[in-house]
Structure formats: C-alpha cells, structure tokens
C-alpha cells in the first residue's frame, strides 16, 4: 500500500497549482514566490486533517479524471475541471484546513521525506 501513497502524494502536490489558479488570477502581491517560502512546522492534528483531505481529493481526482477521459468537447471538459476543482476545494475546507495550508503541506511533503513518512503513517 505504501507504494501507492507516495506517487499519490506527488500527484496531489500538483493539484496545488489548480487550487492556486482557481483562487485568483494574479498571485498575491505580498507573498514571496514558493521557492522563497519558509518550511512550515506541521503538528499531528494538522497533518491528520491534511491526510483526510488528501484522501478525499484523490477520490475526487479519480472520479473526474474518468469523466474527462470520456469527453471530446472542450467546453464540457472545462466544466468538468471546474466542478472537480470546486469539490476538491470543498473537501479541503471540510477537513478543517484552508487551501493555502493544504497547498503548503503538499508542496513541503513533495520534497521532505520525513514529512512524507509522517503522512504515510497516518494513511
């Protein structure tokens, strides 16, 4: 089971760009670029929320990926992507996290083996 978790985590880290792109057309003016952001200390409670959200986001991604593969209509594909993004954001918010925190943890986990291990232990 662990062999599926890490690739899923990396795939979900890619979803952070979807969340960011959907949240605003322009990057916030007062935040440094992602490469300059500091590493965040993540407590176990927050990490449990992240793991729950990650599971939900993965399920939504799988469901909507199948729908996307079944359409040839660009307008329908865009509608499906927007609906999926909305549901993924809702899943994150329902977990008790905001999208920015989810994104930060996902990005950090993609390059932090210790954090990946902690997430895997919770899944």
Short mmCIF file of C-alpha atoms in Angstrom, two decimals:
data_model
loop_
_atom_site.label_atom_id
_atom_site.label_comp_id
_atom_site.label_asym_id
_atom_site.label_seq_id
_atom_site.Cartn_x
_atom_site.Cartn_y
_atom_site.Cartn_z
CA UNK A 1 0.00 0.00 0.00
CA UNK A 2 2.87 2.39 0.70
CA UNK A 3 3.97 2.19 -2.92
CA UNK A 4 0.73 3.92 -3.98
CA UNK A 5 0.83 6.60 -1.29
CA UNK A 6 4.00 8.42 -2.33
CA UNK A 7 3.07 8.77 -6.04
CA UNK A 8 -0.39 9.92 -4.99
CA UNK A 9 1.17 12.48 -2.71
CA UNK A 10 3.29 13.82 -5.55
CA UNK A 11 0.26 13.91 -7.84
CA UNK A 12 -1.72 15.78 -5.22
CA UNK A 13 1.07 18.25 -4.80
CA UNK A 14 0.43 19.07 -8.45
CA UNK A 15 -3.15 19.87 -7.58
CA UNK A 16 -1.94 22.78 -5.54
CA UNK A 17 -1.48 24.67 -8.76
CA UNK A 18 -5.12 24.02 -9.62
CA UNK A 19 -6.20 25.40 -6.28
CA UNK A 20 -3.94 28.41 -6.63
CA UNK A 21 -5.00 29.11 -10.18
CA UNK A 22 -8.66 28.89 -9.27
CA UNK A 23 -8.35 31.10 -6.24
CA UNK A 24 -7.13 34.16 -8.07
CA UNK A 25 -5.93 35.18 -11.49
CA UNK A 26 -2.93 37.03 -10.07
CA UNK A 27 -0.50 35.91 -7.37
CA UNK A 28 -0.76 37.75 -4.07
CA UNK A 29 1.46 40.82 -4.09
CA UNK A 30 2.73 40.49 -0.52
CA UNK A 31 3.83 36.84 -0.57
CA UNK A 32 7.25 35.60 -1.68
CA UNK A 33 7.42 33.12 -4.55
CA UNK A 34 7.02 29.47 -3.44
CA UNK A 35 10.76 28.81 -3.60
CA UNK A 36 11.33 31.53 -1.00
CA UNK A 37 8.61 30.46 1.43
CA UNK A 38 9.80 29.06 4.73
CA UNK A 39 9.24 25.48 5.78
CA UNK A 40 6.17 25.15 7.95
CA UNK A 41 6.14 23.13 11.19
CA UNK A 42 3.17 20.77 10.91
CA UNK A 43 1.66 19.36 14.10
CA UNK A 44 -0.02 15.94 14.15
CA UNK A 45 -3.56 17.33 14.31
CA UNK A 46 -2.99 19.44 11.20
CA UNK A 47 -1.31 16.53 9.47
CA UNK A 48 -4.32 14.31 10.24
CA UNK A 49 -6.56 16.94 8.65
CA UNK A 50 -4.25 17.04 5.65
CA UNK A 51 -4.28 13.23 5.29
CA UNK A 52 -8.09 13.18 5.42
CA UNK A 53 -8.30 15.96 2.84
CA UNK A 54 -5.72 14.23 0.64
CA UNK A 55 -7.80 11.04 0.59
CA UNK A 56 -10.90 12.99 -0.42
CA UNK A 57 -9.05 15.00 -3.05
CA UNK A 58 -7.59 11.80 -4.53
CA UNK A 59 -11.05 10.23 -4.77
CA UNK A 60 -12.45 13.34 -6.46
CA UNK A 61 -9.49 13.48 -8.83
CA UNK A 62 -10.00 9.85 -9.81
CA UNK A 63 -13.75 10.31 -10.36
CA UNK A 64 -13.37 13.41 -12.50
CA UNK A 65 -10.36 12.10 -14.43
CA UNK A 66 -12.58 9.32 -15.68
CA UNK A 67 -15.26 11.83 -16.72
CA UNK A 68 -12.64 13.94 -18.51
CA UNK A 69 -11.36 10.94 -20.43
CA UNK A 70 -14.87 10.26 -21.70
CA UNK A 71 -15.45 13.68 -23.31
CA UNK A 72 -14.15 15.22 -26.53
CA UNK A 73 -15.95 18.54 -26.06
CA UNK A 74 -13.56 21.26 -24.79
CA UNK A 75 -16.37 23.25 -23.16
CA UNK A 76 -17.62 20.16 -21.32
CA UNK A 77 -14.05 19.30 -20.28
CA UNK A 78 -13.60 22.79 -18.84
CA UNK A 79 -16.89 22.48 -16.97
CA UNK A 80 -15.84 19.11 -15.56
CA UNK A 81 -12.47 20.54 -14.46
CA UNK A 82 -14.14 23.49 -12.74
CA UNK A 83 -16.60 21.22 -10.94
CA UNK A 84 -13.75 18.94 -9.83
CA UNK A 85 -11.73 21.88 -8.57
CA UNK A 86 -14.72 23.20 -6.62
CA UNK A 87 -15.26 19.80 -5.00
CA UNK A 88 -11.57 19.44 -4.15
CA UNK A 89 -11.54 22.87 -2.51
CA UNK A 90 -14.68 21.93 -0.55
CA UNK A 91 -13.03 18.68 0.57
CA UNK A 92 -10.02 20.59 1.86
CA UNK A 93 -12.19 23.14 3.65
CA UNK A 94 -14.38 20.37 5.13
CA UNK A 95 -11.24 18.80 6.62
CA UNK A 96 -10.73 21.96 8.68
CA UNK A 97 -7.82 23.29 6.63
CA UNK A 98 -7.71 26.26 4.33
CA UNK A 99 -6.45 25.75 0.77
CA UNK A 100 -3.25 27.71 1.40
CA UNK A 101 -2.29 25.44 4.33
CA UNK A 102 -3.14 22.32 2.33
CA UNK A 103 -1.03 23.58 -0.59
CA UNK A 104 1.89 24.44 1.68
CA UNK A 105 1.88 21.00 3.30
CA UNK A 106 1.57 19.24 -0.09
CA UNK A 107 4.44 21.22 -1.56
CA UNK A 108 6.59 20.67 1.51
CA UNK A 109 5.83 16.95 1.60
CA UNK A 110 6.91 16.58 -2.02
CA UNK A 111 10.47 17.41 -1.00
CA UNK A 112 10.57 16.35 2.67
CA UNK A 113 10.96 12.58 3.22
CA UNK A 114 10.36 12.92 6.96
CA UNK A 115 7.04 14.67 6.38
CA UNK A 116 6.11 12.10 3.74
CA UNK A 117 6.74 9.37 6.28
CA UNK A 118 4.54 11.05 8.86
CA UNK A 119 1.72 11.35 6.31
CA UNK A 120 2.12 7.74 5.22
CA UNK A 121 1.88 6.60 8.84
CA UNK A 122 -1.49 8.37 9.14
CA UNK A 123 -2.96 6.88 5.98
#
